[in-house]
mmCIF file of C-alpha atoms in Angstrom:
data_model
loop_
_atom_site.group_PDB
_atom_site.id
_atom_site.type_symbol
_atom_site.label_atom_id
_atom_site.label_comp_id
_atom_site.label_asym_id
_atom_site.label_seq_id
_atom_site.Cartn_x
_atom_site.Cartn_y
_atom_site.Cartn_z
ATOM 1 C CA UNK L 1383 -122.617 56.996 86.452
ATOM 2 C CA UNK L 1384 -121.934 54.048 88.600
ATOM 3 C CA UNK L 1385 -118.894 52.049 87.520
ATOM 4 C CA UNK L 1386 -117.907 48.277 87.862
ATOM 5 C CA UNK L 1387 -114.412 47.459 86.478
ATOM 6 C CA UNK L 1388 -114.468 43.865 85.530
ATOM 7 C CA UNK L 1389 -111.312 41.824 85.187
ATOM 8 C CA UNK L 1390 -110.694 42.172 81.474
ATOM 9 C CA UNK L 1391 -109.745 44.467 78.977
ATOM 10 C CA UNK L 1392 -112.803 46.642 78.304
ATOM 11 C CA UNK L 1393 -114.315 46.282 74.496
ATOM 12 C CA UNK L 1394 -114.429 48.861 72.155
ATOM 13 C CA UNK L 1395 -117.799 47.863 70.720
ATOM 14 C CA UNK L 1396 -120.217 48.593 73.875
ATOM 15 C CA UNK L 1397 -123.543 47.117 71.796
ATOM 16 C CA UNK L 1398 -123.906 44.267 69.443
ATOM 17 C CA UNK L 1399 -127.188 44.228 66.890
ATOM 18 C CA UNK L 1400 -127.936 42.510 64.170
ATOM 19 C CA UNK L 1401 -131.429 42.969 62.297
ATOM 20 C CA UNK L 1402 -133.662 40.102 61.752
ATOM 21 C CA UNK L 1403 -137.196 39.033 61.449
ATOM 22 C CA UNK L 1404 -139.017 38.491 64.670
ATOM 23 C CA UNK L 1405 -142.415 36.498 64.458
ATOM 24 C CA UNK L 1406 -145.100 36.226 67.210
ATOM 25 C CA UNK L 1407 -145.968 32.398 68.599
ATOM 26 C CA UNK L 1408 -147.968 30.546 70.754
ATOM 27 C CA UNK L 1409 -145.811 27.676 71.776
ATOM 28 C CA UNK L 1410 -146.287 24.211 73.541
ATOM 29 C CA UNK L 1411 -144.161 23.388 76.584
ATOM 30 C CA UNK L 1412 -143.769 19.627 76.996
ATOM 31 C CA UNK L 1413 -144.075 18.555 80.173
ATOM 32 C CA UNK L 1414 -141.006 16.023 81.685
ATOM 33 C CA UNK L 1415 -138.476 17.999 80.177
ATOM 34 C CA UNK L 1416 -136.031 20.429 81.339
ATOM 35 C CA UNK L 1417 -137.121 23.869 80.412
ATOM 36 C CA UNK L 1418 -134.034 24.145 78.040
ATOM 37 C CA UNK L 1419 -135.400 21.363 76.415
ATOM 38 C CA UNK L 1420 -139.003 22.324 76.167
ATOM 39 C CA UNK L 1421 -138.061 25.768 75.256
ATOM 40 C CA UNK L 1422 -135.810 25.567 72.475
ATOM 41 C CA UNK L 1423 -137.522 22.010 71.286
ATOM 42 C CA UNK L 1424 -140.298 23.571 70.704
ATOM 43 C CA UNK L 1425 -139.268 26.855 69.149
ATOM 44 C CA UNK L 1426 -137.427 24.608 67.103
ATOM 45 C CA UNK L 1427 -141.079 22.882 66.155
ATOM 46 C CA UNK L 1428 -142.286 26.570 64.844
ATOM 47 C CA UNK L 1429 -138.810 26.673 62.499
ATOM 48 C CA UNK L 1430 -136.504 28.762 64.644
ATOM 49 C CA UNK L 1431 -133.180 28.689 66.757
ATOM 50 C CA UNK L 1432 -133.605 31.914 68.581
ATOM 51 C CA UNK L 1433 -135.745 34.477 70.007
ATOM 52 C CA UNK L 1434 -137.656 35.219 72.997
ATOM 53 C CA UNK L 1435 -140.400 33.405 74.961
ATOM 54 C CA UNK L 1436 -142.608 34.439 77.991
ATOM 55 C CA UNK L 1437 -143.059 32.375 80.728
ATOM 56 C CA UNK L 1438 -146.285 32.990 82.313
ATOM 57 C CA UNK L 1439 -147.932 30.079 85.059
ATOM 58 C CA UNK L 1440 -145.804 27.599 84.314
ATOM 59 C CA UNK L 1441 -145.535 24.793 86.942
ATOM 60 C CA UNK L 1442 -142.085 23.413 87.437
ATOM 61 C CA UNK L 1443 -140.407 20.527 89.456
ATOM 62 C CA UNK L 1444 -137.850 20.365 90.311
ATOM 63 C CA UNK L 1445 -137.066 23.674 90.483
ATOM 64 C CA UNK L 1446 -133.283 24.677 90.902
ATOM 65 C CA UNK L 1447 -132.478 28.510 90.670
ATOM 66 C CA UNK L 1448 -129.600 30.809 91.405
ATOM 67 C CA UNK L 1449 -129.579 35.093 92.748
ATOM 68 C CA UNK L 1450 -126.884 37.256 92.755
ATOM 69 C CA UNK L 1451 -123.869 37.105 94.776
ATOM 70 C CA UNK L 1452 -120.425 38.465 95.531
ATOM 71 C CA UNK L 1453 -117.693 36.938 93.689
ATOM 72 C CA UNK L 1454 -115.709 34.452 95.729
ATOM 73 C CA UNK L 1455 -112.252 36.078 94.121
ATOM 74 C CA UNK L 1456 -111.544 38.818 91.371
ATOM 75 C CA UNK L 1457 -111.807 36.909 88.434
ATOM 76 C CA UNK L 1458 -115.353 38.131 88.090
ATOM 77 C CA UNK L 1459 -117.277 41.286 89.319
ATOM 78 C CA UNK L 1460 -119.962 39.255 90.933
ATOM 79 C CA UNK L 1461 -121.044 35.592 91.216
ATOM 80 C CA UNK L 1462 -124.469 33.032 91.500
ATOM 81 C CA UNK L 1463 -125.500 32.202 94.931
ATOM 82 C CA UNK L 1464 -125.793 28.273 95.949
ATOM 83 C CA UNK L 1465 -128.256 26.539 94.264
ATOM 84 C CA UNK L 1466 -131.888 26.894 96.092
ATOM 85 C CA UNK L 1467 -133.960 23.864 95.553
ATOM 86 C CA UNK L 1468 -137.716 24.848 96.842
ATOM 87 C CA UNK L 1469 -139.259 21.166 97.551
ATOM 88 C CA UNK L 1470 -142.742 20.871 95.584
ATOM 89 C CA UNK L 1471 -144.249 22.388 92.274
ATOM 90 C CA UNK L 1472 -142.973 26.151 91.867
ATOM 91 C CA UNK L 1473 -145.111 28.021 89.343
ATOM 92 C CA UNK L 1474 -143.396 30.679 87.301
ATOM 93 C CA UNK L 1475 -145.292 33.606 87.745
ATOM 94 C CA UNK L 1476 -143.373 35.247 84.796
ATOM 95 C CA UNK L 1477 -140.199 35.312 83.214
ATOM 96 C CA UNK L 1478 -138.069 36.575 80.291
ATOM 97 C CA UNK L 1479 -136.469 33.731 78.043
ATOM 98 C CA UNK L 1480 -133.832 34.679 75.642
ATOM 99 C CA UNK L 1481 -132.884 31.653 73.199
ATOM 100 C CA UNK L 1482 -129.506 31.359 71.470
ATOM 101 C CA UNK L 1483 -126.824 28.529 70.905
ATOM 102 C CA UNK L 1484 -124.083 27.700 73.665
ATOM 103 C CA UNK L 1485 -121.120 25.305 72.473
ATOM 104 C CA UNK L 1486 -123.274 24.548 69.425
ATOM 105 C CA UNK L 1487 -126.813 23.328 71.252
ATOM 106 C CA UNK L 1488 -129.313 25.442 72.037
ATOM 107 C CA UNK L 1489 -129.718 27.672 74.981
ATOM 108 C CA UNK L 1490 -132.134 29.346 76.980
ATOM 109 C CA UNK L 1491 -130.734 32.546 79.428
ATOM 110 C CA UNK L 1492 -134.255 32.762 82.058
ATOM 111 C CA UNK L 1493 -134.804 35.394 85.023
ATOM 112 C CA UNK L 1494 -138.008 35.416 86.452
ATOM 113 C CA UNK L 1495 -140.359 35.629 89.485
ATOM 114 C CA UNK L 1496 -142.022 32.486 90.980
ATOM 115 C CA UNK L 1497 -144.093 31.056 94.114
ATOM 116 C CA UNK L 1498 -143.371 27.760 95.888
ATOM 117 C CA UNK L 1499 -146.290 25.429 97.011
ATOM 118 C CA UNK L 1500 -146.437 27.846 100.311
ATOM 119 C CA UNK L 1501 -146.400 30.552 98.543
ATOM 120 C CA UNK L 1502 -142.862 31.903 99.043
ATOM 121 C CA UNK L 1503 -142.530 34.516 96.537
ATOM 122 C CA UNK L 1504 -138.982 34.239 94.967
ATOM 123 C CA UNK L 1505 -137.258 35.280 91.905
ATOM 124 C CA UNK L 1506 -133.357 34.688 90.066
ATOM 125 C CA UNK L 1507 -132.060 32.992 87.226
ATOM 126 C CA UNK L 1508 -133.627 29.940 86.221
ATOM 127 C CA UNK L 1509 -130.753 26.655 86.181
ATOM 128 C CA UNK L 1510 -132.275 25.803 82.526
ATOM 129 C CA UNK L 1511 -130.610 21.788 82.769
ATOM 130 C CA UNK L 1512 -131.800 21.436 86.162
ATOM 131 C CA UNK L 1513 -135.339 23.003 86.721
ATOM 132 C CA UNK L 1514 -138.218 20.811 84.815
ATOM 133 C CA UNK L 1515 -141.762 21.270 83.090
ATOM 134 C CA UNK L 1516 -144.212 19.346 85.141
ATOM 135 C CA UNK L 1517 -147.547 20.081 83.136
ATOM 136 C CA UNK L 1518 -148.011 21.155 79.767
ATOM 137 C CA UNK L 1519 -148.021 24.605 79.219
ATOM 138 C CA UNK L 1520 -148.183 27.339 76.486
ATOM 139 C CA UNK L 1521 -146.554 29.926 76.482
ATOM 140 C CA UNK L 1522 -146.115 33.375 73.541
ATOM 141 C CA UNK L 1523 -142.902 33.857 72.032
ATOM 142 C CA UNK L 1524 -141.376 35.397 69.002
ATOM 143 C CA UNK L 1525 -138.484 33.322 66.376
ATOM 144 C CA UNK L 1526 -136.242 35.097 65.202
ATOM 145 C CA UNK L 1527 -134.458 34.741 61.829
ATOM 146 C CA UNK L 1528 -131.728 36.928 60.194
ATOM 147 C CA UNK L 1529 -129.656 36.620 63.729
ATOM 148 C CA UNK L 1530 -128.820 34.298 66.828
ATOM 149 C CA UNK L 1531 -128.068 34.785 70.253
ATOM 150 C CA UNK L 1532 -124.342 32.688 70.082
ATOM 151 C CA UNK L 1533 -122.494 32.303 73.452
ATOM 152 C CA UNK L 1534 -118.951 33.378 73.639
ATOM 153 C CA UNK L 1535 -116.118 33.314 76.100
ATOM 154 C CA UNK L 1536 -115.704 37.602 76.846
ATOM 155 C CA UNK L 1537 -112.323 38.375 77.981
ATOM 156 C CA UNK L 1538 -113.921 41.666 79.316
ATOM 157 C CA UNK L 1539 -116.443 40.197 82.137
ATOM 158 C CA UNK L 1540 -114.409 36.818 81.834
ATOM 159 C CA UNK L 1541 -117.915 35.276 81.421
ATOM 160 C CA UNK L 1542 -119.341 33.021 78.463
ATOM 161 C CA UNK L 1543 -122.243 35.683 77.283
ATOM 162 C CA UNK L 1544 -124.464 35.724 74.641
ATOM 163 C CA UNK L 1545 -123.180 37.822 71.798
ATOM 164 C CA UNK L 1546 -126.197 39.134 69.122
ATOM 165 C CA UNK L 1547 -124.898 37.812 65.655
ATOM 166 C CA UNK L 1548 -126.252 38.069 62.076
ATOM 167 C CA UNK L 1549 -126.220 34.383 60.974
ATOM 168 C CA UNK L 1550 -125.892 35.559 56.983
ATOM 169 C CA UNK L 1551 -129.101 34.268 56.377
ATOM 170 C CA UNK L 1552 -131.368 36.991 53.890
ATOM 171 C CA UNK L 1553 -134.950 37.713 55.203
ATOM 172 C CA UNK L 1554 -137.712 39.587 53.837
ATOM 173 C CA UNK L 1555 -138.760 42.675 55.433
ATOM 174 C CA UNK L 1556 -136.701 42.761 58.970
ATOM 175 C CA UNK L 1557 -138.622 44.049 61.361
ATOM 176 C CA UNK L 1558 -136.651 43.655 64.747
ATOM 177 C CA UNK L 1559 -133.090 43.996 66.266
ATOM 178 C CA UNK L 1560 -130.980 41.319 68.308
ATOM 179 C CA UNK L 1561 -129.133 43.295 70.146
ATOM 180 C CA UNK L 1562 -126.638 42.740 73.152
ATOM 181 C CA UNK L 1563 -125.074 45.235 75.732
ATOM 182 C CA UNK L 1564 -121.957 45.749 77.546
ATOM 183 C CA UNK L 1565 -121.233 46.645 81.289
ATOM 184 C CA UNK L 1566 -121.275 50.225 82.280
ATOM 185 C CA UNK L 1567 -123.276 52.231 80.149
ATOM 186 C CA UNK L 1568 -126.914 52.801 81.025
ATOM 187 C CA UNK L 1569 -129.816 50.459 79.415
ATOM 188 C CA UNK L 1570 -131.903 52.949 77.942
ATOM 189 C CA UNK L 1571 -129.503 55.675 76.518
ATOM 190 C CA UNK L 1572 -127.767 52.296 75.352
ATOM 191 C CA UNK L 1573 -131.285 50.976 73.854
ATOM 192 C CA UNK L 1574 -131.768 54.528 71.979
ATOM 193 C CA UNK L 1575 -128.401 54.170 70.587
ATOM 194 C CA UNK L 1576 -129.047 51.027 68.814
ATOM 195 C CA UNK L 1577 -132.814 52.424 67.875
ATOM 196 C CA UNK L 1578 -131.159 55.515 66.254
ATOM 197 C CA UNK L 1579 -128.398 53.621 64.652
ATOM 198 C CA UNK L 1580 -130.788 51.536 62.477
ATOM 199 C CA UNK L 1581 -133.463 53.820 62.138
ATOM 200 C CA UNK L 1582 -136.366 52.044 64.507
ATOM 201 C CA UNK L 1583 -138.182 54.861 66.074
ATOM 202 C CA UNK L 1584 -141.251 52.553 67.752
ATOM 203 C CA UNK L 1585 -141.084 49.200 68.930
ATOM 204 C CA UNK L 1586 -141.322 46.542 71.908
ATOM 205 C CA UNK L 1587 -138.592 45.805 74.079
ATOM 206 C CA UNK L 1588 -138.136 42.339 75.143
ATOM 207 C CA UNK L 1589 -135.172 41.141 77.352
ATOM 208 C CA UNK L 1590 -133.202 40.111 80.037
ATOM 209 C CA UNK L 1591 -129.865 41.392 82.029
ATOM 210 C CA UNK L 1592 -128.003 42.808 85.058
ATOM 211 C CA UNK L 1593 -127.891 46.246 86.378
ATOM 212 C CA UNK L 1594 -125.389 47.739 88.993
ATOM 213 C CA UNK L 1595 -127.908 49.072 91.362
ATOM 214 C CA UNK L 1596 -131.184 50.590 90.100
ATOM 215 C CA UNK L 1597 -132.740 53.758 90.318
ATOM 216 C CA UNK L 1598 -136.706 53.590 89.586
ATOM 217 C CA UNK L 1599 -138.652 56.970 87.989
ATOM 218 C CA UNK L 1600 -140.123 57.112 91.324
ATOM 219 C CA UNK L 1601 -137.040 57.758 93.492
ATOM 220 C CA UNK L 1602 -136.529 54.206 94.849
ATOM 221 C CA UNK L 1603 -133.164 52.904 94.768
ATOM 222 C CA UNK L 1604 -131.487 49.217 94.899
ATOM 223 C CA UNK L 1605 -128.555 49.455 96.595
ATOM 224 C CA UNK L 1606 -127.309 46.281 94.577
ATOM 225 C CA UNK L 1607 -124.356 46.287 92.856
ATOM 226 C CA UNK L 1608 -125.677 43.103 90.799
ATOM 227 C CA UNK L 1609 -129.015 42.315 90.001
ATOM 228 C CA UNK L 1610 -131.005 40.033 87.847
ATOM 229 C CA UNK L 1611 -133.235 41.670 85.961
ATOM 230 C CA UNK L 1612 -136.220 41.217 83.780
ATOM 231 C CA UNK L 1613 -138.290 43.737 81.333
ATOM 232 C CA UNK L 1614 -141.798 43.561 82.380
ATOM 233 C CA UNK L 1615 -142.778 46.117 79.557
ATOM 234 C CA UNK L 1616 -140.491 47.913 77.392
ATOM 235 C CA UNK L 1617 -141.310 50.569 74.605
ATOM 236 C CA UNK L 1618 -139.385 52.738 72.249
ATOM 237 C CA UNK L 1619 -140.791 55.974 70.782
ATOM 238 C CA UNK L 1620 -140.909 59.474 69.528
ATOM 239 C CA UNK L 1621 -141.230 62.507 71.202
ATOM 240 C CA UNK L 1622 -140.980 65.919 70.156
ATOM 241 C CA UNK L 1623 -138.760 64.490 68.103
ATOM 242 C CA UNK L 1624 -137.014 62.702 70.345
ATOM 243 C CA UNK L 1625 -136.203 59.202 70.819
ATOM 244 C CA UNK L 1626 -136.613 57.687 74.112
ATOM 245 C CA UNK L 1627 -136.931 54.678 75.708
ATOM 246 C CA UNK L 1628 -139.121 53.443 78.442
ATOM 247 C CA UNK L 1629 -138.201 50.104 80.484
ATOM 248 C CA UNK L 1630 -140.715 48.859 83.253
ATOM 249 C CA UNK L 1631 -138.619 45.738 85.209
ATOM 250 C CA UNK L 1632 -138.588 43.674 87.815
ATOM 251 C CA UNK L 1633 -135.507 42.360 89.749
ATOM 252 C CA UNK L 1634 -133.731 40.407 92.421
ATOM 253 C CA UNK L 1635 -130.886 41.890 94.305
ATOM 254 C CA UNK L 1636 -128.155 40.242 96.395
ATOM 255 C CA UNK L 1637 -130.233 39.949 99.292
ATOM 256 C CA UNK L 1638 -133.058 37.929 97.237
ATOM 257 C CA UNK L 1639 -135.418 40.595 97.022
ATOM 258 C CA UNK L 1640 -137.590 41.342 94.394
ATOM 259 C CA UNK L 1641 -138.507 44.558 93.306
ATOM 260 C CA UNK L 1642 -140.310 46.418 89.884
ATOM 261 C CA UNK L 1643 -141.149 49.758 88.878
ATOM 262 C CA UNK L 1644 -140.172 52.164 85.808
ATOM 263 C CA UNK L 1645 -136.314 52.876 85.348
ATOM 264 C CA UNK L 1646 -135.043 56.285 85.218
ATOM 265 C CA UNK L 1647 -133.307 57.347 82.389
ATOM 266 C CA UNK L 1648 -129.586 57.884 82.219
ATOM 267 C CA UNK L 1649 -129.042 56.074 85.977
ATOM 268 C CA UNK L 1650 -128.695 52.270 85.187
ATOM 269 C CA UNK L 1651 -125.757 50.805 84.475
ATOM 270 C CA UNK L 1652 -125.525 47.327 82.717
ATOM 271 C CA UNK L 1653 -123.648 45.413 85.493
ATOM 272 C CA UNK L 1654 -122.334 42.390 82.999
ATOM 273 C CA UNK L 1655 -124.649 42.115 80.079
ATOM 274 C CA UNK L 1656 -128.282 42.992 78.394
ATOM 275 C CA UNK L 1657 -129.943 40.846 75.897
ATOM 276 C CA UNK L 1658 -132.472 41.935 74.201
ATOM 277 C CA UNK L 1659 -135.103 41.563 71.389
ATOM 278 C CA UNK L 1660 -135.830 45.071 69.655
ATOM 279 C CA UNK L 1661 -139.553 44.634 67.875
ATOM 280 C CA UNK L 1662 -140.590 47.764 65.694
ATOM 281 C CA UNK L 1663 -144.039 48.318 65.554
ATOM 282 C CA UNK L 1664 -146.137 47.435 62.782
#
């Protein structure tokens, strides 16, 4: 397995979960604002603080986004690019949203794929203060409550990452897992372990992270050592009594490329983190 050592002391607790109750919505996007405004304003709306939301032909401008790129000194593993500013409306083609709370306001973490007006296809992390709704749009989601995605400083990675926390609030019938993952370990053995661990044997898999290079089911490899990645389509399930994951993604890579296809299991590494909504089938 690929290995990154970041700058920190590495955690004992590789995964963070925290069961909660996830509940499918159809939100309005409000155009003029910044899309961590429209985001978590209007999950707010539909009573929640958290959760996930898919972005899906959503025009933006300005548009301000970031890719992967080497770290300008060892403090950190890896780094963001400059800041690419594409001139026009850029329409999200899709994206993966998780919602939590940084420094006590809410907080949207965004990697997707988009095209400019002359249709440049591009994809990275979304700037969430700086890139802005410019028509109405709506979008599906699912709230969360029974756990938040809460922003702390990790002396590990020595970056401020969203950490999946039960907010001590009771709910009725939980029927998902916030869950967060650490560097090093692969995503889907890591995704099974949490499954197991709370007894979910089917469900959705909703998210957003890094991986240190990627190795698709199809023999392509990204020779990336950090990558921004979204899940495109992401199941959990039995088989011969088995439990096993299946992630379909798409990615950038240091170069700016973009890239999707099926991972293979047991050679993906999380490169810094993996957020991720855990829905069990009904």
């Amino acid at each position: 397995m690929r290995y990154l050592k970041h700058p920190g002391p590495v955690a004992a607790e590789r995964e963070q979960s925290a069961r909660c109750r996830a509940t499918p919505l159809s939100l309005r996007l409000e155009k003029g604002l910044s899309a961590n405004s429209a985001i978590t304003g209007a999950l707010a709306r539909a009573g929640f603080s958290a959760g996930y939301v898919h972005l899906e032909n959503v025009a933006i401008s300005p548009m301000r986004y970031v890719i992967p790129a080497a770290s300008p000194d060892d403090s950190h593993v890896a780094w963001y690019s400059e800041t690419f500013a594409p001139e026009g409306i850029v329409t999200i083609e899709r994206a993966g949203v998780i919602a939590g709370t940084r420094e006590g306001a809410p907080f949207i973490h965004c990697h997707g794929i988009w095209v400019d007006e002359v249709g440049n296809r591009r994809a990275g992390h979304l700037l969430p203060h700086e890139a802005f709704i410019v028509e109405d749009a709506t979008v599906r989601a699912c709230g969360i409550k029974g756990a938040n995605y809460i922003a702390r400083d990790d002396a590990e990675t020595n970056f401020k990452l969203f950490a999946a926390e039960a907010t001590g609030q009771e709910v009725a019938a939980p029927n998902a897992l916030a869950a967060t993952i650490r560097p090093n370990g692969d995503i889907s053995v890591a995704i099974e372990a949490v499954c197991r661990r709370h007894g979910i044997t089917q469900a959705r898999i909703l998210g957003v992270g890094s991986l240190n290079e990627v190795d698709f089911d199809d023999g392509r490899r990204v020779a990336s050592y950090a990558t921004e990645v979204f899940i495109d389509d992401g199941h959990i399930f039995t088989t011969d009594g088995r439990l096993q994951s299946q992630l379909d993604v798409s990615l950038v890579d240091l170069r700016g490329a973009i890239h999707s296809g099926r991972l293979m299991r047991g050679r993906n590494p999380v490169c810094v983190t993996f957020e991720l909504l855990i829905v069990a089938n009904d």
